[in-house]
mmCIF file of C-alpha atoms in Angstrom:
data_model
loop_
_atom_site.group_PDB
_atom_site.id
_atom_site.type_symbol
_atom_site.label_atom_id
_atom_site.label_comp_id
_atom_site.label_asym_id
_atom_site.label_seq_id
_atom_site.Cartn_x
_atom_site.Cartn_y
_atom_site.Cartn_z
ATOM 1 C CA MET G 1 -195.299 -59.274 147.729
ATOM 2 C CA ARG G 2 -192.930 -60.223 144.815
ATOM 3 C CA ARG G 3 -194.259 -61.386 141.561
ATOM 4 C CA GLN G 4 -192.638 -64.729 140.598
ATOM 5 C CA GLN G 5 -192.751 -64.647 136.718
ATOM 6 C CA PHE G 6 -191.162 -62.250 134.400
ATOM 7 C CA ARG G 7 -193.386 -61.545 131.291
ATOM 8 C CA GLU G 8 -192.616 -58.627 128.953
ATOM 9 C CA HIS G 9 -193.235 -57.688 125.197
ATOM 10 C CA TYR G 10 -190.244 -56.494 123.002
ATOM 11 C CA SER G 11 -189.459 -55.728 119.457
ATOM 12 C CA ALA G 12 -187.272 -58.528 118.022
ATOM 13 C CA TYR G 13 -184.303 -57.793 115.735
ATOM 14 C CA PRO G 14 -181.477 -60.243 114.653
ATOM 15 C CA ILE G 15 -178.099 -60.107 116.355
ATOM 16 C CA GLY G 16 -176.566 -59.138 112.961
ATOM 17 C CA PHE G 17 -177.901 -55.582 113.640
ATOM 18 C CA LEU G 18 -175.293 -55.319 116.512
ATOM 19 C CA ALA G 19 -171.774 -54.367 115.881
ATOM 20 C CA ASN G 20 -169.047 -56.861 116.812
ATOM 21 C CA LYS G 21 -171.460 -59.517 117.989
ATOM 22 C CA GLU G 22 -171.389 -61.720 115.067
ATOM 23 C CA ASP G 23 -170.164 -64.743 117.134
ATOM 24 C CA ALA G 24 -173.331 -64.649 119.272
ATOM 25 C CA ASN G 25 -175.331 -65.297 116.130
ATOM 26 C CA TYR G 26 -174.445 -68.921 116.438
ATOM 27 C CA GLY G 27 -175.738 -69.873 119.884
ATOM 28 C CA GLY G 28 -178.958 -69.997 121.949
ATOM 29 C CA LYS G 29 -178.708 -66.768 123.998
ATOM 30 C CA ILE G 30 -180.202 -63.314 123.428
ATOM 31 C CA PHE G 31 -179.539 -59.758 124.280
ATOM 32 C CA MET G 32 -182.146 -57.969 126.563
ATOM 33 C CA PRO G 33 -182.395 -54.297 127.786
ATOM 34 C CA PRO G 34 -180.959 -53.251 131.223
ATOM 35 C CA SER G 35 -184.466 -52.627 132.577
ATOM 36 C CA ALA G 36 -185.272 -56.371 132.242
ATOM 37 C CA LEU G 37 -182.279 -57.179 134.585
ATOM 38 C CA GLU G 38 -183.567 -54.703 137.149
ATOM 39 C CA GLU G 39 -187.056 -56.147 136.940
ATOM 40 C CA ILE G 40 -185.896 -59.725 137.271
ATOM 41 C CA SER G 41 -183.841 -58.972 140.273
ATOM 42 C CA GLN G 42 -187.072 -57.885 142.048
ATOM 43 C CA ARG G 43 -188.788 -61.145 141.384
ATOM 44 C CA GLU G 44 -188.278 -64.600 142.704
ATOM 45 C CA VAL G 45 -187.037 -66.449 139.634
ATOM 46 C CA VAL G 46 -185.176 -69.821 139.079
ATOM 47 C CA TYR G 47 -181.646 -69.758 137.919
ATOM 48 C CA PRO G 48 -180.095 -70.282 135.393
ATOM 49 C CA LEU G 49 -182.263 -67.705 133.670
ATOM 50 C CA LEU G 50 -184.329 -69.350 130.880
ATOM 51 C CA PHE G 51 -186.938 -67.616 128.722
ATOM 52 C CA LYS G 52 -189.673 -68.787 126.445
ATOM 53 C CA ILE G 53 -190.052 -66.497 123.284
ATOM 54 C CA GLN G 54 -193.309 -66.670 121.408
ATOM 55 C CA THR G 55 -195.047 -64.445 118.872
ATOM 56 C CA GLU G 56 -197.836 -62.254 119.975
ATOM 57 C CA ASP G 57 -200.306 -64.237 117.812
ATOM 58 C CA ASN G 58 -199.039 -67.568 119.216
ATOM 59 C CA ALA G 59 -199.903 -66.409 122.764
ATOM 60 C CA SER G 60 -203.498 -65.894 121.998
ATOM 61 C CA SER G 61 -204.277 -68.406 119.245
ATOM 62 C CA ALA G 62 -201.549 -71.092 119.404
ATOM 63 C CA ILE G 63 -200.644 -70.758 115.806
ATOM 64 C CA SER G 64 -198.496 -73.691 114.417
ATOM 65 C CA THR G 65 -196.052 -73.913 111.588
ATOM 66 C CA ASP G 66 -196.491 -76.203 108.578
ATOM 67 C CA ASP G 67 -194.770 -79.104 110.389
ATOM 68 C CA GLY G 68 -197.032 -78.774 113.422
ATOM 69 C CA ALA G 69 -194.499 -77.173 115.709
ATOM 70 C CA SER G 70 -195.607 -74.177 117.716
ATOM 71 C CA LYS G 71 -194.078 -70.785 116.882
ATOM 72 C CA ARG G 72 -192.104 -70.629 120.052
ATOM 73 C CA THR G 73 -188.596 -71.390 121.305
ATOM 74 C CA HIS G 74 -186.423 -71.318 124.562
ATOM 75 C CA CYS G 75 -183.256 -69.637 125.180
ATOM 76 C CA GLY G 76 -180.901 -68.140 127.677
ATOM 77 C CA VAL G 77 -179.604 -64.475 128.074
ATOM 78 C CA LEU G 78 -176.144 -63.393 126.992
ATOM 79 C CA GLU G 79 -176.125 -59.746 127.984
ATOM 80 C CA PHE G 80 -178.453 -56.999 129.202
ATOM 81 C CA THR G 81 -177.108 -54.303 126.812
ATOM 82 C CA ALA G 82 -179.870 -54.058 124.202
ATOM 83 C CA GLU G 83 -181.761 -50.753 123.688
ATOM 84 C CA GLU G 84 -185.029 -50.341 125.762
ATOM 85 C CA GLY G 85 -187.869 -51.997 124.203
ATOM 86 C CA ARG G 86 -185.801 -54.393 122.056
ATOM 87 C CA VAL G 87 -184.370 -57.871 122.099
ATOM 88 C CA TYR G 88 -181.738 -59.281 119.801
ATOM 89 C CA LEU G 89 -182.088 -62.854 118.694
ATOM 90 C CA PRO G 90 -179.889 -65.180 116.675
ATOM 91 C CA GLN G 91 -180.885 -65.372 112.956
ATOM 92 C CA TRP G 92 -181.907 -69.117 113.333
ATOM 93 C CA MET G 93 -184.273 -68.215 116.219
ATOM 94 C CA MET G 94 -185.836 -65.485 113.922
ATOM 95 C CA ASP G 95 -186.358 -68.145 111.222
ATOM 96 C CA THR G 96 -187.847 -70.625 113.785
ATOM 97 C CA LEU G 97 -190.416 -68.062 114.908
ATOM 98 C CA GLY G 98 -191.070 -67.038 111.403
ATOM 99 C CA ILE G 99 -190.752 -63.317 112.270
ATOM 100 C CA SER G 100 -189.079 -60.298 110.530
ATOM 101 C CA PRO G 101 -187.142 -57.443 112.181
ATOM 102 C CA GLY G 102 -189.279 -55.255 114.455
ATOM 103 C CA THR G 103 -192.001 -57.963 115.108
ATOM 104 C CA VAL G 104 -193.325 -57.897 118.609
ATOM 105 C CA VAL G 105 -192.620 -61.060 120.693
ATOM 106 C CA GLU G 106 -193.418 -62.046 124.331
ATOM 107 C CA VAL G 107 -190.545 -63.016 126.496
ATOM 108 C CA ILE G 108 -191.344 -65.132 129.565
ATOM 109 C CA ASN G 109 -189.218 -66.437 132.357
ATOM 110 C CA VAL G 110 -189.572 -70.221 132.709
ATOM 111 C CA ALA G 111 -187.991 -73.201 134.568
ATOM 112 C CA LEU G 112 -187.164 -76.263 132.461
ATOM 113 C CA LEU G 113 -186.091 -79.802 133.497
ATOM 114 C CA ARG G 114 -182.537 -80.859 133.110
ATOM 115 C CA GLY G 115 -182.125 -82.768 129.934
ATOM 116 C CA SER G 116 -180.725 -86.369 129.761
ATOM 117 C CA LEU G 117 -181.151 -87.157 126.140
ATOM 118 C CA THR G 118 -181.867 -85.253 122.884
ATOM 119 C CA LYS G 119 -182.062 -86.572 119.201
ATOM 120 C CA LEU G 120 -180.748 -84.365 116.438
ATOM 121 C CA GLN G 121 -181.105 -84.455 112.703
ATOM 122 C CA PRO G 122 -178.505 -82.826 110.587
ATOM 123 C CA GLN G 123 -180.105 -80.838 107.651
ATOM 124 C CA SER G 124 -177.222 -81.735 105.263
ATOM 125 C CA VAL G 125 -174.974 -84.610 104.491
ATOM 126 C CA ASP G 126 -172.069 -82.197 104.853
ATOM 127 C CA PHE G 127 -172.347 -82.759 108.534
ATOM 128 C CA LEU G 128 -170.594 -86.213 108.003
ATOM 129 C CA ASP G 129 -167.516 -84.415 106.711
ATOM 130 C CA ILE G 130 -166.769 -83.370 110.353
ATOM 131 C CA SER G 131 -163.993 -85.744 111.613
ATOM 132 C CA ASP G 132 -164.688 -85.395 115.419
ATOM 133 C CA HIS G 133 -168.439 -84.928 116.018
ATOM 134 C CA ARG G 134 -168.085 -85.387 119.707
ATOM 135 C CA ALA G 135 -165.678 -82.582 120.228
ATOM 136 C CA VAL G 136 -167.485 -80.205 117.892
ATOM 137 C CA LEU G 137 -170.846 -80.675 119.470
ATOM 138 C CA GLU G 138 -169.434 -80.491 123.016
ATOM 139 C CA ASN G 139 -168.019 -77.076 122.138
ATOM 140 C CA GLU G 140 -171.011 -75.706 120.272
ATOM 141 C CA LEU G 141 -173.736 -76.828 122.624
ATOM 142 C CA ARG G 142 -171.997 -74.849 125.381
ATOM 143 C CA LYS G 143 -173.364 -71.721 123.587
ATOM 144 C CA PHE G 144 -176.900 -72.902 124.180
ATOM 145 C CA SER G 145 -178.991 -72.856 127.429
ATOM 146 C CA ALA G 146 -182.031 -74.828 126.237
ATOM 147 C CA LEU G 147 -183.258 -77.070 123.411
ATOM 148 C CA THR G 148 -186.740 -77.085 122.017
ATOM 149 C CA VAL G 149 -188.287 -79.655 119.853
ATOM 150 C CA GLY G 150 -188.878 -78.407 116.367
ATOM 151 C CA ASP G 151 -186.028 -75.764 116.541
ATOM 152 C CA VAL G 152 -183.356 -75.888 113.748
ATOM 153 C CA ILE G 153 -180.233 -74.632 115.483
ATOM 154 C CA ALA G 154 -177.263 -73.397 113.600
ATOM 155 C CA PHE G 155 -173.503 -73.424 114.429
ATOM 156 C CA LYS G 156 -170.304 -72.568 112.465
ATOM 157 C CA TYR G 157 -167.336 -74.832 112.101
ATOM 158 C CA ASN G 158 -164.294 -74.274 109.840
ATOM 159 C CA GLU G 159 -165.947 -71.167 108.313
ATOM 160 C CA LYS G 160 -168.946 -73.303 107.258
ATOM 161 C CA GLU G 161 -172.507 -73.116 108.775
ATOM 162 C CA TYR G 162 -174.304 -76.274 109.751
ATOM 163 C CA ARG G 163 -177.922 -76.573 110.793
ATOM 164 C CA ILE G 164 -179.420 -79.241 113.030
ATOM 165 C CA LYS G 165 -183.084 -80.016 113.833
ATOM 166 C CA VAL G 166 -184.036 -80.941 117.416
ATOM 167 C CA VAL G 167 -186.240 -84.000 116.819
ATOM 168 C CA GLU G 168 -186.803 -85.263 120.476
ATOM 169 C CA THR G 169 -185.851 -84.338 124.042
ATOM 170 C CA GLN G 170 -186.076 -86.140 127.349
ATOM 171 C CA PRO G 171 -187.368 -86.127 130.005
ATOM 172 C CA SER G 172 -189.530 -83.350 128.701
ATOM 173 C CA PRO G 173 -191.111 -83.948 125.391
ATOM 174 C CA THR G 174 -191.055 -80.164 124.498
ATOM 175 C CA ALA G 175 -188.055 -78.449 125.826
ATOM 176 C CA ILE G 176 -185.028 -79.166 128.229
ATOM 177 C CA ASN G 177 -182.378 -77.267 130.164
ATOM 178 C CA ILE G 178 -178.834 -78.189 129.027
ATOM 179 C CA VAL G 179 -176.745 -75.899 131.253
ATOM 180 C CA GLU G 180 -174.070 -78.038 133.163
ATOM 181 C CA THR G 181 -175.820 -81.352 132.486
ATOM 182 C CA ASP G 182 -174.584 -84.730 131.203
ATOM 183 C CA LEU G 183 -176.380 -84.868 127.894
ATOM 184 C CA SER G 184 -176.635 -87.915 125.606
ATOM 185 C CA VAL G 185 -177.114 -87.111 121.906
ATOM 186 C CA ASP G 186 -178.655 -89.348 119.303
ATOM 187 C CA PHE G 187 -178.537 -88.673 115.633
ATOM 188 C CA ALA G 188 -181.252 -89.269 112.928
ATOM 189 C CA PRO G 189 -179.963 -89.812 109.434
ATOM 190 C CA PRO G 190 -179.103 -86.505 107.731
ATOM 191 C CA VAL G 191 -181.551 -84.975 105.364
ATOM 192 C CA GLY G 192 -180.590 -86.285 101.814
ATOM 193 C CA TYR G 193 -178.559 -89.218 103.278
ATOM 194 C CA VAL G 194 -178.409 -92.312 101.024
ATOM 195 C CA GLU G 195 -177.545 -95.633 102.414
ATOM 196 C CA PRO G 196 -174.300 -96.868 100.681
ATOM 197 C CA THR G 197 -174.540 -100.185 98.708
ATOM 198 C CA ARG G 198 -172.263 -102.912 99.597
ATOM 199 C CA PRO G 199 -171.539 -105.559 96.952
ATOM 200 C CA GLY G 200 -173.009 -109.052 97.704
ATOM 201 C CA THR G 201 -175.233 -107.672 100.464
ATOM 202 C CA GLY G 202 -177.541 -105.162 98.865
ATOM 203 C CA VAL G 203 -178.668 -102.141 100.731
ATOM 204 C CA ASP G 204 -178.840 -102.469 104.494
ATOM 205 C CA SER G 205 -181.900 -101.289 106.316
ATOM 206 C CA ARG G 206 -181.562 -97.693 107.580
ATOM 207 C CA ALA G 207 -181.241 -97.298 111.306
ATOM 208 C CA SER G 208 -183.279 -94.840 113.065
ATOM 209 C CA ASN G 209 -180.660 -93.076 115.093
ATOM 210 C CA TYR G 210 -177.017 -92.942 115.808
ATOM 211 C CA SER G 211 -175.715 -92.389 119.427
ATOM 212 C CA SER G 212 -172.669 -90.375 119.864
ATOM 213 C CA ALA G 213 -171.257 -87.556 121.888
ATOM 214 C CA THR G 214 -171.723 -88.965 125.469
ATOM 215 C CA GLY G 215 -172.889 -92.552 125.367
ATOM 216 C CA GLY G 216 -174.346 -93.702 122.170
ATOM 217 C CA ASN G 217 -174.062 -97.357 121.018
ATOM 218 C CA GLY G 218 -173.136 -96.564 117.442
ATOM 219 C CA GLY G 219 -174.878 -99.590 116.145
ATOM 220 C CA SER G 220 -176.675 -98.005 113.060
ATOM 221 C CA SER G 221 -175.311 -97.802 109.579
ATOM 222 C CA ILE G 222 -174.705 -94.081 109.775
ATOM 223 C CA ALA G 223 -172.802 -94.630 112.866
ATOM 224 C CA LYS G 224 -170.537 -97.082 111.017
ATOM 225 C CA ASP G 225 -170.082 -94.620 108.137
ATOM 226 C CA ILE G 226 -169.016 -91.844 110.565
ATOM 227 C CA LYS G 227 -166.775 -94.369 112.474
ATOM 228 C CA ARG G 228 -165.026 -95.251 109.126
ATOM 229 C CA ARG G 229 -164.523 -91.676 108.327
ATOM 230 C CA GLU G 230 -162.795 -91.020 111.825
ATOM 231 C CA GLU G 231 -160.615 -94.096 111.471
ATOM 232 C CA ALA G 232 -159.440 -92.872 107.932
ATOM 233 C CA ALA G 233 -158.579 -89.476 109.393
ATOM 234 C CA LYS G 234 -156.575 -91.160 112.110
ATOM 235 C CA ASP G 235 -154.740 -93.358 109.831
ATOM 236 C CA GLU G 236 -153.890 -90.350 107.607
ATOM 237 C CA LEU G 237 -152.691 -88.417 110.632
ATOM 238 C CA ALA G 238 -150.448 -91.483 111.646
ATOM 239 C CA SER G 239 -148.926 -91.827 108.137
ATOM 240 C CA SER G 240 -147.972 -88.152 108.129
ATOM 241 C CA ARG G 241 -145.942 -88.301 111.424
ATOM 242 C CA PHE G 242 -142.246 -87.777 111.371
ATOM 243 C CA ALA G 243 -139.984 -90.851 111.067
ATOM 244 C CA ALA G 244 -136.266 -90.699 111.826
ATOM 245 C CA PHE G 245 -133.322 -92.061 109.654
ATOM 246 C CA ARG G 246 -135.151 -92.098 106.330
ATOM 247 C CA GLY G 247 -132.390 -90.355 104.460
ATOM 248 C CA SER G 248 -130.135 -91.781 101.785
ATOM 249 C CA GLY G 249 -126.468 -92.630 101.872
ATOM 250 C CA ASN G 250 -123.477 -92.339 99.372
ATOM 251 C CA ARG G 251 -120.195 -94.191 99.283
ATOM 252 C CA LEU G 252 -116.819 -92.535 98.955
ATOM 253 C CA SER G 253 -116.418 -94.557 95.742
ATOM 254 C CA SER G 254 -119.521 -92.676 94.333
ATOM 255 C CA LYS G 255 -121.170 -96.127 93.795
ATOM 256 C CA SER G 256 -124.877 -96.439 94.321
ATOM 257 C CA VAL G 257 -125.992 -97.934 97.460
ATOM 258 C CA ALA G 258 -128.838 -100.440 97.521
ATOM 259 C CA ASN G 259 -131.121 -100.295 100.565
ATOM 260 C CA ALA G 260 -132.745 -103.363 102.356
ATOM 261 C CA SER G 261 -135.896 -103.124 100.282
ATOM 262 C CA GLY G 262 -134.090 -103.670 96.987
ATOM 263 C CA GLY G 263 -134.226 -99.904 95.976
ATOM 264 C CA VAL G 264 -131.203 -97.717 95.214
ATOM 265 C CA GLU G 265 -130.548 -94.960 97.761
ATOM 266 C CA GLY G 266 -129.923 -91.611 96.201
ATOM 267 C CA SER G 267 -132.231 -92.415 93.235
ATOM 268 C CA GLY G 268 -135.318 -90.803 94.908
ATOM 269 C CA ARG G 269 -136.885 -94.071 96.172
ATOM 270 C CA PRO G 270 -137.959 -94.263 99.817
ATOM 271 C CA ALA G 271 -135.733 -96.169 102.092
ATOM 272 C CA SER G 272 -136.997 -99.169 103.965
ATOM 273 C CA VAL G 273 -138.773 -98.447 107.186
ATOM 274 C CA ARG G 274 -137.894 -101.274 109.399
ATOM 275 C CA SER G 275 -136.312 -101.506 112.865
ATOM 276 C CA TYR G 276 -132.713 -102.640 113.289
ATOM 277 C CA ALA G 277 -133.878 -105.705 115.295
ATOM 278 C CA SER G 278 -136.178 -106.984 112.435
ATOM 279 C CA ASN G 279 -133.386 -106.305 109.903
ATOM 280 C CA VAL G 280 -130.962 -108.400 111.889
ATOM 281 C CA ALA G 281 -133.460 -111.140 112.378
ATOM 282 C CA GLU G 282 -134.270 -111.302 108.668
ATOM 283 C CA SER G 283 -130.835 -110.995 107.377
ATOM 284 C CA LYS G 284 -129.305 -113.814 109.719
ATOM 285 C CA VAL G 285 -125.697 -113.096 108.621
ATOM 286 C CA PRO G 286 -123.319 -115.644 110.121
ATOM 287 C CA ASP G 287 -120.447 -114.332 112.216
ATOM 288 C CA SER G 288 -117.919 -116.167 110.233
ATOM 289 C CA ALA G 289 -118.937 -114.485 106.863
ATOM 290 C CA GLU G 290 -116.118 -112.780 105.124
ATOM 291 C CA ASP G 291 -116.426 -109.129 104.262
ATOM 292 C CA ASP G 292 -116.151 -109.004 100.508
ATOM 293 C CA GLY G 293 -116.492 -105.242 100.378
ATOM 294 C CA ASP G 294 -119.882 -105.337 98.638
ATOM 295 C CA GLU G 295 -122.073 -106.223 101.648
ATOM 296 C CA GLN G 296 -125.179 -103.903 101.709
ATOM 297 C CA PRO G 297 -125.634 -101.747 104.901
ATOM 298 C CA VAL G 298 -128.680 -102.588 107.045
ATOM 299 C CA PRO G 299 -130.902 -99.441 107.552
ATOM 300 C CA LEU G 300 -131.160 -98.294 111.155
ATOM 301 C CA ASP G 301 -134.620 -97.164 112.093
ATOM 302 C CA LEU G 302 -135.005 -97.347 115.975
ATOM 303 C CA PRO G 303 -138.288 -96.687 117.754
ATOM 304 C CA ILE G 304 -138.584 -93.690 119.903
ATOM 305 C CA GLY G 305 -137.063 -94.291 123.313
ATOM 306 C CA THR G 306 -134.610 -97.123 122.124
ATOM 307 C CA LEU G 307 -130.862 -96.783 122.528
ATOM 308 C CA PHE G 308 -128.424 -98.390 120.034
ATOM 309 C CA PHE G 309 -124.916 -99.396 121.354
ATOM 310 C CA GLY G 310 -123.448 -100.710 118.073
ATOM 311 C CA TYR G 311 -123.427 -103.801 116.165
ATOM 312 C CA LYS G 312 -121.880 -107.227 117.202
ATOM 313 C CA LEU G 313 -118.111 -107.114 116.889
ATOM 314 C CA ARG G 314 -116.940 -109.155 113.912
ATOM 315 C CA PRO G 315 -113.013 -109.793 113.956
ATOM 316 C CA PRO G 316 -111.207 -109.460 110.535
ATOM 317 C CA PRO G 317 -110.157 -112.533 108.689
ATOM 318 C CA GLY G 318 -107.304 -114.362 110.389
ATOM 319 C CA ALA G 319 -107.758 -112.768 113.820
ATOM 320 C CA GLU G 320 -108.942 -116.017 115.281
ATOM 321 C CA ASP G 321 -105.734 -117.852 114.165
ATOM 322 C CA GLN G 322 -103.574 -115.000 115.440
ATOM 323 C CA GLN G 323 -105.335 -115.284 118.846
ATOM 324 C CA ALA G 324 -104.875 -118.983 118.912
ATOM 325 C CA ASN G 325 -101.176 -118.672 118.243
ATOM 326 C CA ASP G 326 -100.924 -116.004 121.083
ATOM 327 C CA GLY G 327 -102.558 -118.427 123.454
ATOM 328 C CA ASP G 328 -100.103 -121.228 122.703
ATOM 329 C CA ASN G 329 -97.186 -118.935 123.385
ATOM 330 C CA ASP G 330 -98.521 -117.811 126.665
ATOM 331 C CA GLY G 331 -97.016 -120.750 128.520
ATOM 332 C CA ASP G 332 -93.599 -120.462 126.940
ATOM 333 C CA GLU G 333 -92.809 -116.933 127.558
ATOM 334 C CA ALA G 334 -92.969 -115.241 130.840
ATOM 335 C CA LYS G 335 -94.562 -111.764 131.140
ATOM 336 C CA PHE G 336 -92.760 -108.920 132.731
ATOM 337 C CA GLN G 337 -89.427 -110.405 133.310
ATOM 338 C CA GLY G 338 -87.574 -107.134 133.478
ATOM 339 C CA SER G 339 -86.071 -105.529 136.683
ATOM 340 C CA GLY G 340 -86.970 -102.258 137.948
ATOM 341 C CA ARG G 341 -84.586 -99.590 139.436
ATOM 342 C CA VAL G 342 -85.131 -96.521 141.638
ATOM 343 C CA LEU G 343 -83.251 -93.343 141.731
ATOM 344 C CA ARG G 344 -82.774 -93.334 145.447
ATOM 345 C CA GLN G 345 -81.886 -96.473 147.384
ATOM 346 C CA ARG G 346 -83.598 -97.232 150.599
ATOM 347 C CA ARG G 347 -81.537 -97.057 153.736
ATOM 348 C CA LYS G 348 -81.135 -100.180 155.661
ATOM 349 C CA ARG G 349 -82.195 -99.853 159.318
#
């Protein structure tokens, strides 16, 4: 008869002791020895493989940390390549358990409920500097298999380490499975966050959470603050995009050319960024206006996907009178009055 639960004791060491495994230090998976895989394969276990790690003292006396959380955590397994008798844990997991390298821990195979919601609290206001929280969290939480209430998980983004505390999990109040599940994430105000003061309104009340990632309502003040930062980043990106036809022009007479905005082209000032249609509508130049030689050119800045087939034809001065005279003479003179000749005459039949 097969035993259903896997339970073994190992000496715990940080992943930093392994060579070329630094990336695994920011995640929720551990390294176990090959013998553990062989023993697990002989038992009836639930997949995905999830484990509870607790200190040897906690297993017998239920020791708790200063904040009341038990010295235990949950994780997945990344590889079965560790030395026999050892397991390698991420550094944040060593800190959560409060253990030093070589401490004996108990590893137990467990089954956790699929999570539907979790509430996280950033441990620094630097977390607000991340422009796209949803994309970053979706990418980083893929490295975790389980979340445990009381854990302070760590991830690295843009060469900077961020730590986030797991405040709440649902439907289980202690730990949840987040492998291939649709998880909603709420945020509590970061540690050290101070509500900004708005003139005339005083200080708003601090909201208790901020929903983001996969379905939050974003109604709290911290949510508005993050939203403003994201909109500012989008506006900055839009302003830095390429715009065609912003160069300057020069006349053959070497005179300076004034642009539509009143500036002088060639003097270093930016040209007007307006479409051809808006320039024509604003200028309203009559068709009968005479070209005095000093008319200012209209800048041509067309939107992407628009074709320009030239300006409206304006005949030179006096062309209308000449055309009228030609029309009056049409009735007096007959067109094509000449006779034609051929080199070879046709024979009459």
